Coordinates of C-alpha atoms (C1' of nucleotides) in Angstrom, one line a residue:
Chain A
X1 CA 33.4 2.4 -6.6
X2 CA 30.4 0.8 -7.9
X3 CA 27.5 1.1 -5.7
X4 CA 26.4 -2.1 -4.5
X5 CA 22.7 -2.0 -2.6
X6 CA 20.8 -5.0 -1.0
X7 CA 16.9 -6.2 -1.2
X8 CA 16.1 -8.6 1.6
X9 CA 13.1 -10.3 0.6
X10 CA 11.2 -12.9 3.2
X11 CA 10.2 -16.0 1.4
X12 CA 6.3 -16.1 1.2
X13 CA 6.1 -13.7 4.2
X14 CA 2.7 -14.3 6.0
X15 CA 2.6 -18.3 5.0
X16 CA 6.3 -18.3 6.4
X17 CA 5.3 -16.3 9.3
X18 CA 2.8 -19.3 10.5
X19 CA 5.0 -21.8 9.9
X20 CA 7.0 -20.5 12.6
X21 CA 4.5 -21.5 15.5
X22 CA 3.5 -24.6 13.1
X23 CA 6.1 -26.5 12.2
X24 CA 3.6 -29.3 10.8
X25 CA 2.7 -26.7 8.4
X26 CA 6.7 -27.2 6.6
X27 CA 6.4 -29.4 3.0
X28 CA 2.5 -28.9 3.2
X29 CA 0.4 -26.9 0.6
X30 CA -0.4 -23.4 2.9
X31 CA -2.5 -20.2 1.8
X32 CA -3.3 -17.2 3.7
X33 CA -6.2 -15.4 2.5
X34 CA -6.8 -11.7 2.7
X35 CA -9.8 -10.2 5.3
X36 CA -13.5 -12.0 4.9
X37 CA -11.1 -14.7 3.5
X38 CA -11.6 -13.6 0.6
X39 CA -8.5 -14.0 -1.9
X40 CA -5.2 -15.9 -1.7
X41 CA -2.8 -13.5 -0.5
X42 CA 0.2 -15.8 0.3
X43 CA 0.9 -18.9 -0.7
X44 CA 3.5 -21.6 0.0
X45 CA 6.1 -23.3 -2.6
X46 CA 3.9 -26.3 -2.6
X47 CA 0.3 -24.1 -3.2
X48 CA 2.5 -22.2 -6.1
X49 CA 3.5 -25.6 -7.7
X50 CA -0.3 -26.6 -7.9
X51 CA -1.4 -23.4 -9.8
X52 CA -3.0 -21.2 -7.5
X53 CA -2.7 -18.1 -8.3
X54 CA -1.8 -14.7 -6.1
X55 CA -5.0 -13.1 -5.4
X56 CA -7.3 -15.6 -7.0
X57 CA -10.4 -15.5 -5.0
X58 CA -10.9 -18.3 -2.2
X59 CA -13.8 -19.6 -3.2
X60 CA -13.5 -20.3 -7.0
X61 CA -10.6 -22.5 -5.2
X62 CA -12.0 -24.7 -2.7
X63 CA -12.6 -27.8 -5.1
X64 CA -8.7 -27.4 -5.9
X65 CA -7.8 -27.1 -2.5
X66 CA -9.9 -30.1 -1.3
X67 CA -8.3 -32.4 -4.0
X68 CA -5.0 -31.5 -2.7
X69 CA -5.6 -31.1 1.2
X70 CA -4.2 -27.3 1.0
X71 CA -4.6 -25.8 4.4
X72 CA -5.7 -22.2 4.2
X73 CA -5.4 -19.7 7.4
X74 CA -7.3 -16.8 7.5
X75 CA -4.5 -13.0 7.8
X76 CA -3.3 -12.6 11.2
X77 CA -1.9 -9.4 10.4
X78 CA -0.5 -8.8 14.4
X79 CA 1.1 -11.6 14.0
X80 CA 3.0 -10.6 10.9
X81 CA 3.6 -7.0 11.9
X82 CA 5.6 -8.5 15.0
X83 CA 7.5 -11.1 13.0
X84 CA 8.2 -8.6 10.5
X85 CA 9.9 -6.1 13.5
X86 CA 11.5 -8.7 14.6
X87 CA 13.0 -9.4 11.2
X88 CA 13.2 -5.7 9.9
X89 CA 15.8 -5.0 13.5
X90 CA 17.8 -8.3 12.8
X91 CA 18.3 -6.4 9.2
X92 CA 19.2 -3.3 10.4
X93 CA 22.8 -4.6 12.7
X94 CA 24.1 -5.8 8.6
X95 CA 24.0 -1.9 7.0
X96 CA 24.1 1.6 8.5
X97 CA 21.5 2.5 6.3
X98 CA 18.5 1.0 6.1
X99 CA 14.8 1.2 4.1
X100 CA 12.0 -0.5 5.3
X101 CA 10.5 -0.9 2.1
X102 CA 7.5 -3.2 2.5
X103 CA 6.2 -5.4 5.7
X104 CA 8.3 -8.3 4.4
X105 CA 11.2 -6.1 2.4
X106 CA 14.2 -4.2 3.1
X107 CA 16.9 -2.6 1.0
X108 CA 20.5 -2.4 2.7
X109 CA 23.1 -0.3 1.6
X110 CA 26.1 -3.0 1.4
X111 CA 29.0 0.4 0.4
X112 CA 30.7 1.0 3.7
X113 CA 31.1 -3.2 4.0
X114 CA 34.3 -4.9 3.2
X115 CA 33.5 -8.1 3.1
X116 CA 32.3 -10.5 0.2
X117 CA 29.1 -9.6 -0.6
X118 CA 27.9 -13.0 -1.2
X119 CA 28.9 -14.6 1.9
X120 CA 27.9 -11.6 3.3
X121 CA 24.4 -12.0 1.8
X122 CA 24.4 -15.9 3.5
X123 CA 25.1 -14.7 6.5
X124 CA 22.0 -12.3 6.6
X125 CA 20.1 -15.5 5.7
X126 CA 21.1 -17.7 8.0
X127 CA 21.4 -15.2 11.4
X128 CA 17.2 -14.5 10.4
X129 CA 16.7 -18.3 9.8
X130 CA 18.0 -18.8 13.0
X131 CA 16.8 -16.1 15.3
X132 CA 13.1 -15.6 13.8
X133 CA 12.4 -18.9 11.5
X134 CA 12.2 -16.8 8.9
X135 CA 13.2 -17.8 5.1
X136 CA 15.0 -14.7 3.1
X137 CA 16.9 -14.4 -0.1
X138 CA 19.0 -11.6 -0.8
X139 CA 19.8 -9.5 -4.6
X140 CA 22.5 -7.3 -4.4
X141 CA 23.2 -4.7 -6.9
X142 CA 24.4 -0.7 -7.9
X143 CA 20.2 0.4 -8.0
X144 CA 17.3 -0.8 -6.5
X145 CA 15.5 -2.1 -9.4
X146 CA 18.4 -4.1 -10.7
X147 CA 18.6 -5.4 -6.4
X148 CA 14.9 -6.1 -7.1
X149 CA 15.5 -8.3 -10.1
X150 CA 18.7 -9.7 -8.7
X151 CA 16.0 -10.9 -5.7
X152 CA 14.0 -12.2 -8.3
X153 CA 16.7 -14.1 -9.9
X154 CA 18.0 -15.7 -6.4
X155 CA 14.3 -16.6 -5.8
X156 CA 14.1 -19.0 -8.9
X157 CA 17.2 -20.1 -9.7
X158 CA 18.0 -22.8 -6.4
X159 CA 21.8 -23.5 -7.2
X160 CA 22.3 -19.9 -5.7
X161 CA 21.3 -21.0 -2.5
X162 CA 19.9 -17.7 -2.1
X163 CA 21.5 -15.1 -2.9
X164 CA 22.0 -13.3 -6.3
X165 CA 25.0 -10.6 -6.4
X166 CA 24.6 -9.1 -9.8
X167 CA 28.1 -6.9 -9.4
X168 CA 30.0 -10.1 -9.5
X169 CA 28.9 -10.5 -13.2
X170 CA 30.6 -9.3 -15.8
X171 CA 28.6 -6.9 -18.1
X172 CA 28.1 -9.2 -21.3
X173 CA 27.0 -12.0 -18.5
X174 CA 24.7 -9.8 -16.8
X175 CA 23.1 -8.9 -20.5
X176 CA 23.1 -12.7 -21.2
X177 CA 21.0 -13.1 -17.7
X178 CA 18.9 -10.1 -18.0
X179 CA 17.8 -11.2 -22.0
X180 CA 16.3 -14.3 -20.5
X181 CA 13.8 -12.5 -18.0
X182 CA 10.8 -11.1 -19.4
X183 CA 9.9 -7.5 -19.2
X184 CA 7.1 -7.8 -16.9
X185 CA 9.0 -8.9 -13.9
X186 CA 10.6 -5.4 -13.8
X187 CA 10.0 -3.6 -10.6
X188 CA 7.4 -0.3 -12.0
X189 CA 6.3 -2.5 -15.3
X190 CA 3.1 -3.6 -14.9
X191 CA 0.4 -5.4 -16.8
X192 CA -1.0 -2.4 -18.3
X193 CA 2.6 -1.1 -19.6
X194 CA 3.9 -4.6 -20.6
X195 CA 1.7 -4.5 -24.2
X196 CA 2.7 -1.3 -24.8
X197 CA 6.8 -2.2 -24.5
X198 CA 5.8 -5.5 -26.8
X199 CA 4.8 -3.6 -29.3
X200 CA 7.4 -1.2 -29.8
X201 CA 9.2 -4.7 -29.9
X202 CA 10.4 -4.4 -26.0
X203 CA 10.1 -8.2 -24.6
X204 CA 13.1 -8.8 -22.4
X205 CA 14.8 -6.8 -19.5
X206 CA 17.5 -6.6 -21.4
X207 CA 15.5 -4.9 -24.4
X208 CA 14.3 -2.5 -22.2
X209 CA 17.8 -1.4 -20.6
X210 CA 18.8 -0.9 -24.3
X211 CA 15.9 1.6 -25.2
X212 CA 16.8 4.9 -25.3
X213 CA 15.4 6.7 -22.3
X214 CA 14.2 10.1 -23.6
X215 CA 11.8 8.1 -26.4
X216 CA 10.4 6.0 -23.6
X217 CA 9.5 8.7 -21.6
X218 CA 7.8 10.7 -24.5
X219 CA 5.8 8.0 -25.5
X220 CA 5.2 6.5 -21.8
X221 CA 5.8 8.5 -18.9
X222 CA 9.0 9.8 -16.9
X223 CA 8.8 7.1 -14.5
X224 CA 9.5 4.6 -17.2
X225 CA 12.7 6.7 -18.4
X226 CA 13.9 6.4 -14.4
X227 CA 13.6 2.7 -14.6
X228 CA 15.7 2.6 -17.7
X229 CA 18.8 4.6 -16.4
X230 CA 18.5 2.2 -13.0
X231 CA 18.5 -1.2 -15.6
X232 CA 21.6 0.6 -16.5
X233 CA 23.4 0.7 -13.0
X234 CA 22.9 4.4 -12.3
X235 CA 20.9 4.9 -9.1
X236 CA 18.4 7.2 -9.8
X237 CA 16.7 6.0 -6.6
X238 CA 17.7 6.9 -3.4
X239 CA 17.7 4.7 -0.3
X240 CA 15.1 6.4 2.0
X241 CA 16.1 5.6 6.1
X242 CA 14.0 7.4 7.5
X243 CA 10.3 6.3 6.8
X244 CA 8.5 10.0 5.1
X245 CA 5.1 10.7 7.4
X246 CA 2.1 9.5 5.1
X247 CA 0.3 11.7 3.0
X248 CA -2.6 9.8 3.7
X249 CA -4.0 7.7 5.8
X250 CA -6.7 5.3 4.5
X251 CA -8.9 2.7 6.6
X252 CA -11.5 1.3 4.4
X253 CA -12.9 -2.9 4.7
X254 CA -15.3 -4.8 3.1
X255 CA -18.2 -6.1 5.4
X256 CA -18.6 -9.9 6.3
X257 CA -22.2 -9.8 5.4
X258 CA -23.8 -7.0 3.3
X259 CA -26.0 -4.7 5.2
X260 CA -28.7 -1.7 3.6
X261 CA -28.4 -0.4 7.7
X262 CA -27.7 3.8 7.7
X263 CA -26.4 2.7 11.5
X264 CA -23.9 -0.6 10.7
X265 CA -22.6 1.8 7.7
X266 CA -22.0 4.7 10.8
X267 CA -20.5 2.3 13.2
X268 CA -18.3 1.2 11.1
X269 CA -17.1 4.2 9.9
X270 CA -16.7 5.2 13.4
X271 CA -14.8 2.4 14.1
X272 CA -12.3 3.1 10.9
X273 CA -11.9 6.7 11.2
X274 CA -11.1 6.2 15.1
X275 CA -8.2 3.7 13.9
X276 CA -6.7 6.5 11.3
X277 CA -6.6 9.0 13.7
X278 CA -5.1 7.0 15.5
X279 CA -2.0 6.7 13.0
X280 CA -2.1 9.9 12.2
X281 CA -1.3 10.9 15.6
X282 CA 1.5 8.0 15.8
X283 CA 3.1 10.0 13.3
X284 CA 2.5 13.2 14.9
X285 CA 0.6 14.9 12.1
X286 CA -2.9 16.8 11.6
X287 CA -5.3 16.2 8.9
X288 CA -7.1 18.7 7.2
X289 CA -10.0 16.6 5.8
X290 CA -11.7 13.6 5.3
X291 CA -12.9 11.7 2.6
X292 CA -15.9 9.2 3.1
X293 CA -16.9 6.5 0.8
X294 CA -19.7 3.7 0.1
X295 CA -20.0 1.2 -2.3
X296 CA -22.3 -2.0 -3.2
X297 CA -20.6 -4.9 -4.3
X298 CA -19.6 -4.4 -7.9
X299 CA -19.3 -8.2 -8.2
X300 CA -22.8 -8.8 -8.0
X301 CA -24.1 -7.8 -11.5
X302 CA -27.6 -8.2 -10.9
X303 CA -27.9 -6.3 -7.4
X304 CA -28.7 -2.4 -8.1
X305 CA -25.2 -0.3 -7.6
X306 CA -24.1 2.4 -5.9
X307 CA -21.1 3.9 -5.0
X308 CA -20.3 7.6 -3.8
X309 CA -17.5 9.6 -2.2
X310 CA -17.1 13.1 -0.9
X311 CA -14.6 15.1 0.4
X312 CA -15.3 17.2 3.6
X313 CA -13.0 19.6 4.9
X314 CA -12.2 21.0 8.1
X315 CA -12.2 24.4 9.7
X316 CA -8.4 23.9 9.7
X317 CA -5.7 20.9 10.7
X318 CA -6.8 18.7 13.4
X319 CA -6.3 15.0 15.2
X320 CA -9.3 14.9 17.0
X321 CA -10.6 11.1 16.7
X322 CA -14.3 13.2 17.6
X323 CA -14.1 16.1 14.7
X324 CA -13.2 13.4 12.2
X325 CA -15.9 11.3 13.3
X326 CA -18.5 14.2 13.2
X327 CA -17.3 14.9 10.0
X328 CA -17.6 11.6 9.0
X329 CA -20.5 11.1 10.1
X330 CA -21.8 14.3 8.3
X331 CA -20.2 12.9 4.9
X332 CA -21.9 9.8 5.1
X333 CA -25.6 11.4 5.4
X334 CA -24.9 13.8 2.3
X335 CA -23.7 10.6 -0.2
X336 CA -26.1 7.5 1.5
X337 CA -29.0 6.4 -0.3
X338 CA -31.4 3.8 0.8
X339 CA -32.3 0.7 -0.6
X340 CA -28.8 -0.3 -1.5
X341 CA -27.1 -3.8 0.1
X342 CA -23.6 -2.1 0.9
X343 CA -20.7 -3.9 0.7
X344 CA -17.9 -1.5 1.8
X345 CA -17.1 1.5 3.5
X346 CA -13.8 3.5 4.4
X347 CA -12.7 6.9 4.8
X348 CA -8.9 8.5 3.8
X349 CA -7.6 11.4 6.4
X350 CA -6.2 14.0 3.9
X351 CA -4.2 17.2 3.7
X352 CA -1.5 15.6 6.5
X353 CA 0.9 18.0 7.7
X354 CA 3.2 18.0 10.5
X355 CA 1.7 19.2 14.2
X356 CA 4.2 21.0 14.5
X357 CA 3.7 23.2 11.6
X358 CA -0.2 23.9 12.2
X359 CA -0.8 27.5 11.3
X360 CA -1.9 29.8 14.4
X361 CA -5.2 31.6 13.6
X362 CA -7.0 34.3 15.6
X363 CA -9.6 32.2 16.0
X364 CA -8.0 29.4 17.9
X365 CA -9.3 28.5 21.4
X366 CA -5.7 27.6 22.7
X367 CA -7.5 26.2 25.7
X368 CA -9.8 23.9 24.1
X369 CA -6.9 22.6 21.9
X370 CA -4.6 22.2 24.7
X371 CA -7.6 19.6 26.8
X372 CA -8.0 18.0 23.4
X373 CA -4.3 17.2 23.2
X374 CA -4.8 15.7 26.2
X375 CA -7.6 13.8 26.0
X376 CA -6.1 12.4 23.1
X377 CA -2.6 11.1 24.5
X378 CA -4.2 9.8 27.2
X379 CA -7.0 8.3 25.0
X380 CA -3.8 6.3 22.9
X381 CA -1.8 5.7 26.1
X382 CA -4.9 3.8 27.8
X383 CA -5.6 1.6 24.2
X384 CA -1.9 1.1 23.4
X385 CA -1.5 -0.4 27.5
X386 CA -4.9 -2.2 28.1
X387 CA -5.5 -3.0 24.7
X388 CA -6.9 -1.4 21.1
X389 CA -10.7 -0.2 21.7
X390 CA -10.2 -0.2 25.4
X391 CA -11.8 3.3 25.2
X392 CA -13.7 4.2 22.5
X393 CA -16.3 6.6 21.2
X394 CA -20.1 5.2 21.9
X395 CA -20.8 5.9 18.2
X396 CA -18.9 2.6 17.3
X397 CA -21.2 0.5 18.9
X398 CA -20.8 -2.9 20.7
X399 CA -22.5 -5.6 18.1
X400 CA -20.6 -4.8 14.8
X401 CA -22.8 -7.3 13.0
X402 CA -20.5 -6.3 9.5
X403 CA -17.6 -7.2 11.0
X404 CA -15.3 -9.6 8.8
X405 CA -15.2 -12.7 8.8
X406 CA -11.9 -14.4 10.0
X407 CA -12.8 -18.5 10.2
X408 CA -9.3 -19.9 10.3
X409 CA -7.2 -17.6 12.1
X410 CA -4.6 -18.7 14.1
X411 CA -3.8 -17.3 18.3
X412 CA -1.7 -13.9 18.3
X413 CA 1.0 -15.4 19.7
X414 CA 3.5 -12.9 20.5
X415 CA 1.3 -10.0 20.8
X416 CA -1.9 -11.3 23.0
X417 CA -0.9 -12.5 26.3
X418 CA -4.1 -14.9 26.6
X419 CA -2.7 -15.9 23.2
X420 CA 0.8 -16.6 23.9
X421 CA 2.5 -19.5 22.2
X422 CA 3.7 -22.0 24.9
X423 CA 6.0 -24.9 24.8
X424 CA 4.5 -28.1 26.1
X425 CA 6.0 -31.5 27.1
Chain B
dT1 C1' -13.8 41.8 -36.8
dC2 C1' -11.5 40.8 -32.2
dT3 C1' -10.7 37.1 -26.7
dG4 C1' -2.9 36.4 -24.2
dG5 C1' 0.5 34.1 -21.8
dG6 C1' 2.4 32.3 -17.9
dG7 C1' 2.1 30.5 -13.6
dT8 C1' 0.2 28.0 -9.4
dC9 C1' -2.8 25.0 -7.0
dC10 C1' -6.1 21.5 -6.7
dT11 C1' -8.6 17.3 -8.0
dA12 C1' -9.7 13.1 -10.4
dG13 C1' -8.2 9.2 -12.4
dG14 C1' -4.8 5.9 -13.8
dA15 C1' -1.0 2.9 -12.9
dC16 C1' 1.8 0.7 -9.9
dC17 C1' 3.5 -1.5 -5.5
dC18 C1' 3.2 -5.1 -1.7
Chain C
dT1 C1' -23.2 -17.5 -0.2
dC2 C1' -18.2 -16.3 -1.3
dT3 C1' -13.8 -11.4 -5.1
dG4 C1' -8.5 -7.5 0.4
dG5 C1' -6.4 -3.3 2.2
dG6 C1' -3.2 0.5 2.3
dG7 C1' -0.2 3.3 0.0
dT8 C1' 2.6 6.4 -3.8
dC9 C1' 3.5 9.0 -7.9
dC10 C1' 2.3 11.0 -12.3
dT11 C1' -0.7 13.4 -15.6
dA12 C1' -4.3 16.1 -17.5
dG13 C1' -7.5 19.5 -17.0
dG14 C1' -10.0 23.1 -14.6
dA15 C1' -10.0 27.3 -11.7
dC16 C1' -7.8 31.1 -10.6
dC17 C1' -4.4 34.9 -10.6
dC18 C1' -1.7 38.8 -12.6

DNA sequence: TCTGGGGTCCTAGGACCC
DNA sequence: TCTGGGGTCCTAGGACCC
C-alpha cells in the first residue's frame, strides 16, 4: 500500500495567531515583524496581495504601509509558542505518529487510517479552526517533499478548500500538475541551486523528478539526488516522532541601539548564555564548549567593521549556567576591540551530549558536581514557577540599555497572568 | 634521484529550512 | 535612525595516526 503522509501547515502562523485575540484584525492588511522590528516576518493575505515581501526590512516599507493603513505588530513569540502547543496536541489525536516539524508545521503519518483522506484532511481543519482559531491546510502524499508541495498546491489553488491529496491523482495528472510549478518551490531547492537546475535545462518540478538521480548528485550534491527519488514517491525521509536533542544551542540578538560598551557587550552575553543553558538542561544534555561572537553592523558601509568569533572549550561536559558564563566572559575579552559600535552578540553551546553519558574522570569532584546539580534544578524550578530571570546571575545586570526594541507588541495573553485576555461586556 | 595509502576526526564555510 | 533568530546537513581540507 502506498504510503500516504500528511503536512499540516498553519496559515500565516504568527499573523494568524494575533488574530485570534483580535478579531478586528480579520480582512485587514497585518505584518509581524521579526525582533528590533526589524523585517516582515509574517504577513497576512491582504499584506501578500499588496507586494510586501517576506523578510523585506520594515523600514524601507513604512511609506507602503501608510498608503494602505497595514497594521504591523511587533513578534510575541510566547504567544505563538503557546498557540502553536495548543495546535501541535490538537494534531497529534489525528495520527499515531507525529513530527513536529517547525513552530507552525507538522507531518502526520495518515497509513494506519481508513478513512478518506480528504475528508479526513477537512476534518483536521475544521476541529483546529474551531478549538484554537487557527487557519491550516493540509498536503497529503507517499514522501514528505511531495506532502510539502501538495501543501503548497492546497495553499494556492482555493477550489480545494484546503486540502490537496496528491494520491488521489492519477500519475499522468500528478505530472500534468507538477509541470506547472516551478522548480524553486521545492522543499531543499533554494535560490542558490535554482540557476544551476535552469541551466542544465531543469525549470519545472516535474523536470526535476525526471532527472536521473546519480547525475544530479555528481554534479550537485547527495541531498539533491534524495529529493529526486522523494519527487518520485519513494520516502527516503523518515517521519521523526520523537524530537532528536539539539546539537546546538544558539542564543544570539541584535541590540536595539548600537553600543562600543566592553560591559553592555558582557551583560548581554550573560543574559544569552544563561538562556541556552537553560535549554540545554531542558533537554538534559552537557555542553562541552562555547563559541562567542561580535559583530558591527555590516549594513552600515561607512562605520569601521568588525566581527570576531572564538571557540573556547571546557575542561570537560558541563551545564553550569556559571562555567559557561566565565567562559564566555573569557571569550569575549580575547576577540573585543575597542572603538567599534557593535551591533550584535550571541554565543552557541557546542559539543552536546547526553548527561547521562558524561565520561567519569579521576579528576571529578563528585561533590561539587552533585551541589551544582542542585543549584541548577532549583535555579530552573524557581524561573520556570515565579517567572524567567526570577533568579539570575548579577553579571547580567539590571539596565539592559541594548535591549530590543519591541514598539507594537501585543499582551501575552495566555502565558502572563497580568496579561490575560479577558472577555468584557 | 627519491617523499605511500588509508583511515578518522575536526573545523570552517556554504546552503537550506522556518 | 531603521536590515531577525535558531537550527540542520553536507563538503572540503587540514591534522593526525598507523
Amino acid at each position: 500500500m502506498r504510503r500516504a503522509i500528511a503536512l499540516v501547515d498553519c496559515n500565516n502562523f504568527y499573523v494568524s495567531c494575533e488574530r485570534v485575540f483580535q478579531p478586528g484584525l480579520e480582512g485587514k492588511p497585518v505584518v509581524v515583524l521579526s525582533n528590533n522590528d526589524g523585517c516582515v516576518v509574517s504577513r497576512s493575505q491582504e499584506a501578500k496581495d499588496l507586494g510586501l515581501k517576506m523578510a523585506a526590512p520594515w523600514y524601507q516599507m513604512k511609506d507602503l504601509a501608510q498608503r494602505h493603513g497595514i497594521v504591523a505588530l511587533s513578534s510575541n513569540y510566547s504567544l505563538y509558542a503557546d498557540i502553536s502547543n495548543r495546535v501541535m496536541s490538537l494534531l497529534s489525536r489525528f495520527s499515531p505518529a507525529q513530527e513536529v516539524y517547525s513552530i507552525d508545521e507538522s507531518f502526520l503519518d495518515l497509513g494506519g487510517i481508513a478513512a478518506d483522506h480528504t475528508a479526513y484532511g477537512q476534518q483536521i481543519r475544521e476541529t483546529v479552526r474551531r478549538c484554537v482559531g487557527i487557519p491550516v491546510c493540509v498536503g497529503i502524499a507517499p514522501s514528505k517533499t511531495l506532502a510539502k508541495l501538495a501543501n503548497h498546491v492546497a495553499k494556492q489553488d482555493r477550489r480545494l478548500g484546503g486540502v490537496c491529496d496528491f494520491n488521489r491523482l492519477s500519475p499522468a495528472e500528478l505530472d500534468t500538475l507538477l509541470s506547472s510549478i516551478a522548480v524553486g518551490e521545492v522543499w531543499g531547492i533554494g535560490r542558490h541551486t535554482v540557476p544551476g537546475l535552469e541551466a542544465i535545462g531543469i525549470r519545472s518540478v516535474l523536470d526535476l523528478k525526471r532527472a536521473p538521480a546519480n547525475r544530479l548528485r555528481a554534479r550537485f550534491s547527495i541531498v539533491l539526488a534524495r529529493i529526486v527519488e522523494e519527487l518520485n514517491g519513494a520516502a527516503c525521509l523518515e517521519l521523526d516522532d520523537v524530537a532528536p536533542a539539539k546539537r546546538q544551542i544558539t542564543c544570539s540578538r541584535s541590540f536595539g541601539t548600537l553600543t562600543a560598551s566592553l560591559v553592555d557587550l558582557e551583560q548581554a552575553l550573560i543574559a544569552y548564555t544563561t538562556r541556552a543553558a537553560e535549554k540545554l538542561r531542558q533537554q538534559h544534555s552537557m555542553a562541552g564548549g562555547i563559541q562567542v561572537y561580535i559583530r558591527t553592523n555590516p549594513h552600515r558601509k561607512r562605520d569601521p567593521q568588525y566581527q570576531q568569533s572564538i571557540l573556547v572549550p571546557l575542561a570537560g561536559p558541563s551545564n553550569d549556567t556559571r562555567l559557561f558564563c566565565r567562559a564566555a566572559l573569557y571569550g569575549l575579552g580575547q576577540i573585543h576591540r575597542s572603538g567599534y559600535a557593535y551591533q550584535k552578540a550571541g554565543i552557541t553551546l557546542t559539543h552536546i551530549i547526553d548527561a547521562a553519558d558524561k565520561p567519569n574522570t579521576l579528576f571529578d569532584d563528585v561533590v561539587l558536581q552533585q551541589r551544582t546539580c542542585t543549584l541548577m534544578t532549583t535555579l530552573d524550578r524557581i524561573n520556570r514557577r515565579m517567572g524567567s530571570g526570577t533568579i539570575r546571575l548579577l553579571g547580567e545586570g539590571t539596565s539592559a540599555r541594548w535591549a530590543m526594541r519591541r514598539e507594537n507588541r501585543s499582551p501575552r495573553y495566555t502565558t502572563e497572568w497580568n496579561e490575560l485576555a479577558v472577555c468584557r461586556g
